[in-house]
PDB file of C-alpha atoms in Angstrom:
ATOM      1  CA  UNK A   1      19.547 139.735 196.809  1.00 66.00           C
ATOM      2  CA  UNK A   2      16.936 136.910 197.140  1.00 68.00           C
ATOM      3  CA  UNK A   3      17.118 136.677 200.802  1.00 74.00           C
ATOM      4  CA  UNK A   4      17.599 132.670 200.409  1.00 79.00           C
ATOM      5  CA  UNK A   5      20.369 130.552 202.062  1.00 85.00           C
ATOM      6  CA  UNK A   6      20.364 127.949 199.229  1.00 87.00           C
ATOM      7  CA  UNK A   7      20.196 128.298 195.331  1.00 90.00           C
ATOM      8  CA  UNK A   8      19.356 125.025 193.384  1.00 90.00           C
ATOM      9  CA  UNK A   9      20.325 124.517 189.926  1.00 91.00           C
ATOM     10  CA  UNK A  10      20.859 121.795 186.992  1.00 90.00           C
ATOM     11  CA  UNK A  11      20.468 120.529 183.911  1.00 91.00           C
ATOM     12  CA  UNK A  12      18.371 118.023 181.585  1.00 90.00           C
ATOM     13  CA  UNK A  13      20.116 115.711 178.938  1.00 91.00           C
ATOM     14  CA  UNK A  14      18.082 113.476 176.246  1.00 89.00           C
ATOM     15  CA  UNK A  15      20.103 110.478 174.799  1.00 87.00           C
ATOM     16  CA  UNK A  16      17.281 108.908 172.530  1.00 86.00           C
ATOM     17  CA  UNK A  17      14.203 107.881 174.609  1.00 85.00           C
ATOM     18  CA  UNK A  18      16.203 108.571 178.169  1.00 89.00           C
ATOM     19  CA  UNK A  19      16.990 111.829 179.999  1.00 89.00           C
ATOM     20  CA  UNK A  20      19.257 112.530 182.775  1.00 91.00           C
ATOM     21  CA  UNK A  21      18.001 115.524 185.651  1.00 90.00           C
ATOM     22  CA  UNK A  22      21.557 116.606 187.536  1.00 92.00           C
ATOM     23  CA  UNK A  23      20.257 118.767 190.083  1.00 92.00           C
ATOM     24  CA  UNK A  24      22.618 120.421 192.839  1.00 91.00           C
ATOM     25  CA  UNK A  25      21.896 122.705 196.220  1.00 90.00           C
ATOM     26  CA  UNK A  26      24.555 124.932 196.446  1.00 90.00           C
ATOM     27  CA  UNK A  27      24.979 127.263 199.866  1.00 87.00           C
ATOM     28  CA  UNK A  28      25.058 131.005 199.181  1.00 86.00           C
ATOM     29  CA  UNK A  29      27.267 132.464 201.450  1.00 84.00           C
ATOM     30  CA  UNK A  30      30.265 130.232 200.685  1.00 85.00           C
ATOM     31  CA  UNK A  31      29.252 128.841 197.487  1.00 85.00           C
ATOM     32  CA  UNK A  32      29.767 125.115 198.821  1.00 87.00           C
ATOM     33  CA  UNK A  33      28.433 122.406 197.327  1.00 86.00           C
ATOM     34  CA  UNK A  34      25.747 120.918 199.870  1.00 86.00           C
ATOM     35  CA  UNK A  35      24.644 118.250 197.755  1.00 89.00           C
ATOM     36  CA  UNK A  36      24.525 117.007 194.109  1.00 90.00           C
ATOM     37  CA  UNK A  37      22.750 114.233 191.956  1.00 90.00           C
ATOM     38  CA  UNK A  38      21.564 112.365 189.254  1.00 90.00           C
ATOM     39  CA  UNK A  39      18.272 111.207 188.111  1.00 90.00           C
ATOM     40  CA  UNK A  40      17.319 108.595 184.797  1.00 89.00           C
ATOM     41  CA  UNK A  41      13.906 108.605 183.640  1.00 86.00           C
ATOM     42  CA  UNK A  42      12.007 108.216 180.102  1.00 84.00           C
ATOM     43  CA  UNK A  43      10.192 110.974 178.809  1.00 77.00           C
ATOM     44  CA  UNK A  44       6.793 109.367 180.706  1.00 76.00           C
ATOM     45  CA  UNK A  45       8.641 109.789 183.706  1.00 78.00           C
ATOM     46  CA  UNK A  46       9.318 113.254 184.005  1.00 79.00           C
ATOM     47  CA  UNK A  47       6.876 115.266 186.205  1.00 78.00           C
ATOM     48  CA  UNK A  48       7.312 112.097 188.815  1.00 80.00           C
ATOM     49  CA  UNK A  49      11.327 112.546 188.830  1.00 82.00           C
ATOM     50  CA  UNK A  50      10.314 116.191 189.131  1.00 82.00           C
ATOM     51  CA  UNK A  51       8.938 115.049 192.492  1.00 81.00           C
ATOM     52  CA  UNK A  52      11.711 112.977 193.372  1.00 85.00           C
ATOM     53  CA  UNK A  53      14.534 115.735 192.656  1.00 87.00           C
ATOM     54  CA  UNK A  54      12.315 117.870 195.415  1.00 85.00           C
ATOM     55  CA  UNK A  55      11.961 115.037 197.766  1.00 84.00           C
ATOM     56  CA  UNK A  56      16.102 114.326 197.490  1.00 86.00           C
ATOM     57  CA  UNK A  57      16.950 117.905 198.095  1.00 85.00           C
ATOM     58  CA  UNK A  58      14.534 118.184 200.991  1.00 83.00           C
ATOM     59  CA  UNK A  59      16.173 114.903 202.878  1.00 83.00           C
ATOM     60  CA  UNK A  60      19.201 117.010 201.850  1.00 82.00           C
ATOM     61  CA  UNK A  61      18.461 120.083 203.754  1.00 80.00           C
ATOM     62  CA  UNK A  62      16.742 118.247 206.115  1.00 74.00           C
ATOM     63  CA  UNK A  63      13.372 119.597 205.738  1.00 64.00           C
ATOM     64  CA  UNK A  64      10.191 118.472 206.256  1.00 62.00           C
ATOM     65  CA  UNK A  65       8.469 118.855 203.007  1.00 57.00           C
ATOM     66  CA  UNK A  66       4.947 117.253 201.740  1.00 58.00           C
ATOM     67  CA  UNK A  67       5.363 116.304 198.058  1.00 54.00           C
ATOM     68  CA  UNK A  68       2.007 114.128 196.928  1.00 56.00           C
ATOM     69  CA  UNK A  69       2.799 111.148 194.760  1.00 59.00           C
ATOM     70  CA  UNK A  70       1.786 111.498 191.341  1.00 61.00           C
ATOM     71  CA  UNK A  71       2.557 109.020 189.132  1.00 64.00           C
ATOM     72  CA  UNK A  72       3.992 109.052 185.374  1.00 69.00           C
ATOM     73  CA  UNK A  73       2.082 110.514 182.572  1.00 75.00           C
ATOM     74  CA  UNK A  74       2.267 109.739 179.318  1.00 81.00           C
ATOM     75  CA  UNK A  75       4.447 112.049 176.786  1.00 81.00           C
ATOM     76  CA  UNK A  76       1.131 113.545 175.114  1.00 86.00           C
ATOM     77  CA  UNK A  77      -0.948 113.905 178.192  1.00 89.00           C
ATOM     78  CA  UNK A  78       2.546 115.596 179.900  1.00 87.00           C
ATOM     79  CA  UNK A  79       2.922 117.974 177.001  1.00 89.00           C
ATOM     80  CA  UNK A  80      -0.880 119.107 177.135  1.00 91.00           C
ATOM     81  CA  UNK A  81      -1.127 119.557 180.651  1.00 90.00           C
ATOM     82  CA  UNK A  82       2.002 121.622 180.749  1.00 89.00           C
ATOM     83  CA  UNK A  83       0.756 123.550 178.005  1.00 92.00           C
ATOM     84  CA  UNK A  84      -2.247 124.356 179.351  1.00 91.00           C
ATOM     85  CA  UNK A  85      -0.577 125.470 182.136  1.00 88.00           C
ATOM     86  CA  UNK A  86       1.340 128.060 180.832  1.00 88.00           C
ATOM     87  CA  UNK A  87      -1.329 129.389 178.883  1.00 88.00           C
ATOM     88  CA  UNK A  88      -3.273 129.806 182.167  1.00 86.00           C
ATOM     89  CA  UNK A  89      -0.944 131.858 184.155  1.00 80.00           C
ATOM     90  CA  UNK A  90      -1.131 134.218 181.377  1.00 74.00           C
ATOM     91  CA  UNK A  91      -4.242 133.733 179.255  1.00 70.00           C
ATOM     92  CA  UNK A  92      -7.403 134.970 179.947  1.00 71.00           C
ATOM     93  CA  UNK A  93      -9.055 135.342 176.834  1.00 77.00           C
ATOM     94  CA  UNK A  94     -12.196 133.194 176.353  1.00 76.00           C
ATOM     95  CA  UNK A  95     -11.315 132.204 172.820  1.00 79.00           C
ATOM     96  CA  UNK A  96      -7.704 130.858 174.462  1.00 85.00           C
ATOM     97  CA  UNK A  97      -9.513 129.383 177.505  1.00 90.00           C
ATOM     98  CA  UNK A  98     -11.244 127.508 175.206  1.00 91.00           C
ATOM     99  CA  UNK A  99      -8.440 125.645 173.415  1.00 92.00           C
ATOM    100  CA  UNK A 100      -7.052 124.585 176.337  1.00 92.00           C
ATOM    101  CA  UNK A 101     -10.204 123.174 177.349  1.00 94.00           C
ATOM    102  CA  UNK A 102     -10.795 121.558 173.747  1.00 94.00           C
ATOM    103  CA  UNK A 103      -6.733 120.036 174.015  1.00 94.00           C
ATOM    104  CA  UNK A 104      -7.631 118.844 177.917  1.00 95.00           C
ATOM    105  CA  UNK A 105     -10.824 117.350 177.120  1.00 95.00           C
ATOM    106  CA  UNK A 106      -8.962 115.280 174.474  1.00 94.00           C
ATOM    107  CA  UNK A 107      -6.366 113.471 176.991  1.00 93.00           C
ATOM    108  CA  UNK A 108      -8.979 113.220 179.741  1.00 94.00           C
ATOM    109  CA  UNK A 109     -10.294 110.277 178.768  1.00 94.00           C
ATOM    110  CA  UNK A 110      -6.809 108.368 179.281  1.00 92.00           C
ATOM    111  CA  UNK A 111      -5.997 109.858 182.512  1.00 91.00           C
ATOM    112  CA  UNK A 112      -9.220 110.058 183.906  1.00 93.00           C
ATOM    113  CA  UNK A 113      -8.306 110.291 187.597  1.00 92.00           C
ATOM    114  CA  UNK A 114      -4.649 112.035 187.656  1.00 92.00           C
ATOM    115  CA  UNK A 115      -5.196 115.532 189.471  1.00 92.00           C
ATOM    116  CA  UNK A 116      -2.885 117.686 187.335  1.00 92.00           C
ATOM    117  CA  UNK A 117      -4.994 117.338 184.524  1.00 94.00           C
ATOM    118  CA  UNK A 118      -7.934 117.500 186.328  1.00 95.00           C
ATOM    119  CA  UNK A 119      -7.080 120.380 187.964  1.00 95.00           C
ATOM    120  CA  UNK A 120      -5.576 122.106 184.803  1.00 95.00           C
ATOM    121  CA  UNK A 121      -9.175 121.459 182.909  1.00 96.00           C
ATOM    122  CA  UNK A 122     -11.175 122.706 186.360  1.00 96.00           C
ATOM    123  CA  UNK A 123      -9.319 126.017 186.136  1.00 94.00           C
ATOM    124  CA  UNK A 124      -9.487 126.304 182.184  1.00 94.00           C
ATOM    125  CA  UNK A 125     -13.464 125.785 182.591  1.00 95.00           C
ATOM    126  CA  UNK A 126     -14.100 128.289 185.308  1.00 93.00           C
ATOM    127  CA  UNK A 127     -12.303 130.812 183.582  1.00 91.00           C
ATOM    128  CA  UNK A 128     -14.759 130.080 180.783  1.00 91.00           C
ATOM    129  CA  UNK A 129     -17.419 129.696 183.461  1.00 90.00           C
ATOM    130  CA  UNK A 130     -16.278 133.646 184.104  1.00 88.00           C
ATOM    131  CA  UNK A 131     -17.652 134.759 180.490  1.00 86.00           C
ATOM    132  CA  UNK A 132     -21.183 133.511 181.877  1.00 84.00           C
ATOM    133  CA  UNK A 133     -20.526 130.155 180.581  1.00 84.00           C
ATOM    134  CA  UNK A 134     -22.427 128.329 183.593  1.00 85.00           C
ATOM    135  CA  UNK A 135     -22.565 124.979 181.946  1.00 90.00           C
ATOM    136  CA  UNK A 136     -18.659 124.759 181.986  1.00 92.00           C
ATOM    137  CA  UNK A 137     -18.937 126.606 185.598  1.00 92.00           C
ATOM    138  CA  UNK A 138     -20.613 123.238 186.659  1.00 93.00           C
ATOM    139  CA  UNK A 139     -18.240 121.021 185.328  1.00 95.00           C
ATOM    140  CA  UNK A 140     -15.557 122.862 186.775  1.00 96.00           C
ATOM    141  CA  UNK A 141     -16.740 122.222 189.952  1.00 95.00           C
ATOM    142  CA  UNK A 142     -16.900 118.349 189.229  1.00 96.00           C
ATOM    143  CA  UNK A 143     -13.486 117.990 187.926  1.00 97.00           C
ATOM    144  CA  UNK A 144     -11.626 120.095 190.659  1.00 96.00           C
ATOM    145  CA  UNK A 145     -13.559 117.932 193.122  1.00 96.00           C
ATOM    146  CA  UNK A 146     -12.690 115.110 191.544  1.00 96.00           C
ATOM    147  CA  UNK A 147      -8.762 116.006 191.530  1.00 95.00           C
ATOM    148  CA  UNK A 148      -9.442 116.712 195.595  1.00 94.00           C
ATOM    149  CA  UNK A 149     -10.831 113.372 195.862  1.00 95.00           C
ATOM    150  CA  UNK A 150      -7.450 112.147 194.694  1.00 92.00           C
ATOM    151  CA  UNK A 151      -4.596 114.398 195.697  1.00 90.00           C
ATOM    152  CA  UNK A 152      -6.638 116.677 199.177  1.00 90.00           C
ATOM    153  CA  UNK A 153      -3.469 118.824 199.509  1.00 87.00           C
ATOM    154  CA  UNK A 154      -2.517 118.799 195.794  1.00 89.00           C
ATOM    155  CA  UNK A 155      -2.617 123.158 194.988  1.00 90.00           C
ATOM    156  CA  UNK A 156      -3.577 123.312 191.896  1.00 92.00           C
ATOM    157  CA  UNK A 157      -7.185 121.517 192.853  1.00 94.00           C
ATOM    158  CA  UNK A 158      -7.034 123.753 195.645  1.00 94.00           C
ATOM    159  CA  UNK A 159      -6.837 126.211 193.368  1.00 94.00           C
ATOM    160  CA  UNK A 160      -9.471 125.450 190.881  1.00 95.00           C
ATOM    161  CA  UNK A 161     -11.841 125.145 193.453  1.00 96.00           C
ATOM    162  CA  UNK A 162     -10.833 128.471 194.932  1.00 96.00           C
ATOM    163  CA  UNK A 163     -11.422 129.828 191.438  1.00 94.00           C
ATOM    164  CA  UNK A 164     -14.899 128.362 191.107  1.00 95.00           C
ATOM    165  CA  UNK A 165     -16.021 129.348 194.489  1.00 95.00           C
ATOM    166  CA  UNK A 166     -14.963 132.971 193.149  1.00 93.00           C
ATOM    167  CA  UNK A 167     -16.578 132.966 190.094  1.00 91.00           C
ATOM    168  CA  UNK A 168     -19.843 131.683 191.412  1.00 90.00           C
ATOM    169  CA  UNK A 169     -20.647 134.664 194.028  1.00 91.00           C
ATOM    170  CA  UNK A 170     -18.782 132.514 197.253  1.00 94.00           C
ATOM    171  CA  UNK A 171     -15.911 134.927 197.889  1.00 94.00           C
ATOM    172  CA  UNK A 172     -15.626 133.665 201.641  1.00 94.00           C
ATOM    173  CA  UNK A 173     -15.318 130.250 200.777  1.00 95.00           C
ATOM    174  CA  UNK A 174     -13.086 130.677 198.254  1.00 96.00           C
ATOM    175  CA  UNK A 175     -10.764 132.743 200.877  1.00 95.00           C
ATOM    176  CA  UNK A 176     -10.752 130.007 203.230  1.00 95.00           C
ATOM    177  CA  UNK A 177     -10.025 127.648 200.527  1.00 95.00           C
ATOM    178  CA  UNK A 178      -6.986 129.788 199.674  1.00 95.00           C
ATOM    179  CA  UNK A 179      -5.917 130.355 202.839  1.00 94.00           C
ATOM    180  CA  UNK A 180      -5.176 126.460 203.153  1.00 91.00           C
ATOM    181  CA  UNK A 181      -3.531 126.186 199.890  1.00 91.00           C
ATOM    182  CA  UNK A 182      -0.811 129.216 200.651  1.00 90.00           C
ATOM    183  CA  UNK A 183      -0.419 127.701 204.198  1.00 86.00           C
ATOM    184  CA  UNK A 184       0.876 124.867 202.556  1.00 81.00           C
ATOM    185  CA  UNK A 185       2.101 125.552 199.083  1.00 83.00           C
ATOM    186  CA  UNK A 186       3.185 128.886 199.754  1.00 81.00           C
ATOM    187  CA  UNK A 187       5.632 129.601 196.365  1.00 83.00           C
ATOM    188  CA  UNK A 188       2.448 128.870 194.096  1.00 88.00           C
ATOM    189  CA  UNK A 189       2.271 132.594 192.531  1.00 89.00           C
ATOM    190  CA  UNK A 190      -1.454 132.211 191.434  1.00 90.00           C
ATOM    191  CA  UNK A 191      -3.176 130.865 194.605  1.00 93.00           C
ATOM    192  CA  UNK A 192      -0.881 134.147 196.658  1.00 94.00           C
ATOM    193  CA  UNK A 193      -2.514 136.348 194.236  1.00 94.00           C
ATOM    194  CA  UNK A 194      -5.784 135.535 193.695  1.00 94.00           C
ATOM    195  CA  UNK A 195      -6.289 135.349 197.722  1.00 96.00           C
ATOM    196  CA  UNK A 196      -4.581 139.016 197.738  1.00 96.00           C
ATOM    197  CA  UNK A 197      -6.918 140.154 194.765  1.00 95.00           C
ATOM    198  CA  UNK A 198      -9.998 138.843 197.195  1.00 95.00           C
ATOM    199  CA  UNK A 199      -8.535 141.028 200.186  1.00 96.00           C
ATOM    200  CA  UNK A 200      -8.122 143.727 197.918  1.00 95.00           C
ATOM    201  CA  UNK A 201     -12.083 143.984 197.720  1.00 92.00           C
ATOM    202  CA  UNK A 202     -12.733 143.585 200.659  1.00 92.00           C
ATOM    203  CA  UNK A 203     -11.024 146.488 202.031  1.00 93.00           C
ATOM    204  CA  UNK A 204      -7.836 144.648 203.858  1.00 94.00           C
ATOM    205  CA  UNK A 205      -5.154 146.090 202.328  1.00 95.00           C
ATOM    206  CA  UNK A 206      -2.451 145.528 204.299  1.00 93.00           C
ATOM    207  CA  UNK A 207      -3.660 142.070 204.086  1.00 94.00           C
ATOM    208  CA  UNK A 208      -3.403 142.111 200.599  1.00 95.00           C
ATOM    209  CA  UNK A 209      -0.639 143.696 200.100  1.00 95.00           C
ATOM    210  CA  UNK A 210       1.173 141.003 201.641  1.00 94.00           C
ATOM    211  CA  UNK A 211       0.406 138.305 199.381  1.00 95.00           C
ATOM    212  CA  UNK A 212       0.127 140.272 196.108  1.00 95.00           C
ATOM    213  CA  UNK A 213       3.860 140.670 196.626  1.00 93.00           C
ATOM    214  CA  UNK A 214       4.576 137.969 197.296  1.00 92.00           C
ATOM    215  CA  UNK A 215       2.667 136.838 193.969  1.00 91.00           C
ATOM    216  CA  UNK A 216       4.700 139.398 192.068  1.00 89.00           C
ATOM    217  CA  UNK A 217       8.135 138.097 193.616  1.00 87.00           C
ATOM    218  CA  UNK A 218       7.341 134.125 192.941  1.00 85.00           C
ATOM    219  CA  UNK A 219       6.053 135.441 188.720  1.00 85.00           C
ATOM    220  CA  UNK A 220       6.450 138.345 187.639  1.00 80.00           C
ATOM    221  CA  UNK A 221       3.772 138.348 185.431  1.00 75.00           C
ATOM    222  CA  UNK A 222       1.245 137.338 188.138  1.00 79.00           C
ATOM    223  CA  UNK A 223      -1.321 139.717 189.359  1.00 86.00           C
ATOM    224  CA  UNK A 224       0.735 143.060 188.900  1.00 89.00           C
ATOM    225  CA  UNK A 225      -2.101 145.298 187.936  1.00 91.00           C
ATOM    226  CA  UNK A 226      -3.577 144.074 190.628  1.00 94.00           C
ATOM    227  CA  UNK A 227      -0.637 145.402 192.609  1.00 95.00           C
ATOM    228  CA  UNK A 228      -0.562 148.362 191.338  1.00 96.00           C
ATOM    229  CA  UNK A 229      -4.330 148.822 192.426  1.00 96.00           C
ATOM    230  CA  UNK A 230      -3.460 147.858 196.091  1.00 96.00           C
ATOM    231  CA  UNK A 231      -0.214 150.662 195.907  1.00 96.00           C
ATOM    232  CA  UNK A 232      -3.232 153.309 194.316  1.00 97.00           C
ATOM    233  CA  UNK A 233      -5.443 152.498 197.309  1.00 96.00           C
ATOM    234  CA  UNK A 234      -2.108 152.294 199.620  1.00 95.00           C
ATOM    235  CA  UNK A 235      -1.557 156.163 198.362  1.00 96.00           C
ATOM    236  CA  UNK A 236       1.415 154.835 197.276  1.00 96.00           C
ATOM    237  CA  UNK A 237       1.483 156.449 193.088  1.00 97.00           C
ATOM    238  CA  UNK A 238       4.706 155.965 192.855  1.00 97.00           C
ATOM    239  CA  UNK A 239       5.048 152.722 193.302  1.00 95.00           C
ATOM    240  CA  UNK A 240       2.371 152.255 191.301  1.00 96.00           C
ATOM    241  CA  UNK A 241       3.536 154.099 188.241  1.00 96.00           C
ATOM    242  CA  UNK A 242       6.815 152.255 188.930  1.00 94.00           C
ATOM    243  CA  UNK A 243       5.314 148.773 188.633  1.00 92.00           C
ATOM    244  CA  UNK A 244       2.483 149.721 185.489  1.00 90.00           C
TER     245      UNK A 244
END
């Protein structure tokens, strides 16, 4: 139904302080096994075996995939930055905006240069920066620059930056940044839709259209009214209706 030729599944198992990713690529159309492994970490380890499960399949399939190194976090710092994640892609409420900030700002200082929590705090302060916050707008910019510095093709500094060249009245810059960061990370939901939101704007819906789906197909709880907006302007009420 996906369209895809390969589905990838697994599972994660703790045995005290160790965990064990199994991770498989299985082929659709026959339901063959293409390839299968196993993967031992310790908690501190798991975003970086994350990376190594992708790189494995990707020698696997034989494609060409860029995958930044990013090395180990620690347990607390993970848990944080994942959580501030996930209250991001749905969250924008500046009294939630502001704990993640408040629970980011209190890891930074021990992983002062990794771009994932950079990144994470960049986006949490120019959504903040959004409510007319400019102070936090400011040190947006800093962080997210700071996470490029590190990791140039990581997305999620892509993103931030994108986000806080939107929120400070630099809509074509922030395009163009997006416009890199789909090119090469094009299953991140949130950079598809926020460059399709911009395109709305502007008038190019087709444009839009295009990635605001494709937003909608990687999350289904990214950008949808924003869809529905583009089907209104489309003359499409149906679909519209359908989606709201």
């Amino acid at each position: 139904q996906l369209g895809v030729e390969v589905v990838v599944d697994g599972s994660i198992r703790k045995r005290g302080t160790q965990v064990r990713i199994t991770a498989r690529a299985i082929g659709v159309a026959d339901g063959f096994q293409l390839w299968a492994s196993h993967f031992d970490c310790g908690h501190d380890g798991l975003l970086a075996v994350g990376d190594e499960v992708v790189r494995a399949i990707a020698r696997a399939l034989v494609v060409d995939i860029d995958v930044p190194e990013r090395g180990a976090l620690d347990a607390r710092i993970a848990e944080r930055y994942l959580e501030g994640k996930a209250r991001l892609r749905v969250g924008w409420i500046d009294g939630e905006v502001r704990e993640v900030i408040d629970s980011l700002d209190q890891v930074l200082p021990d992983a002062p240069t990794d771009p994932r929590v950079l990144a994470t705090l960049a986006m949490a302060l120019a959504r903040s920066g959004f409510y007319g916050n400019a102070f936090d707008l400011a040190r947006a910019r800093e962080l997210a620059d700071r996470a490029l510095a590190v990791a140039p093709t990581f997305g999620e500094a892509q993103l931030a930056r994108a986000m806080i060249h939107f929120y400070d009245g630099e809509t074509p810059a922030a395009a163009r940044m997006l416009r890199r960061t789909v090119a090469s990370v094009p299953g991140f939901a949130l950079a598809q839709g926020l460059l399709g939101s911009i395109l709305l704007e502007v008038g190019a819906l087709d444009h839009a259209l295009v990635h605001l789906e494709a937003a909608r197909s990687l999350d289904p709880a990214a950008y949808a009214s924003e869809l529905a907006r583009a089907y209104v302007y489309l003359d499409r009420f149906d679909d519209a209706v359908a989606l709201l």
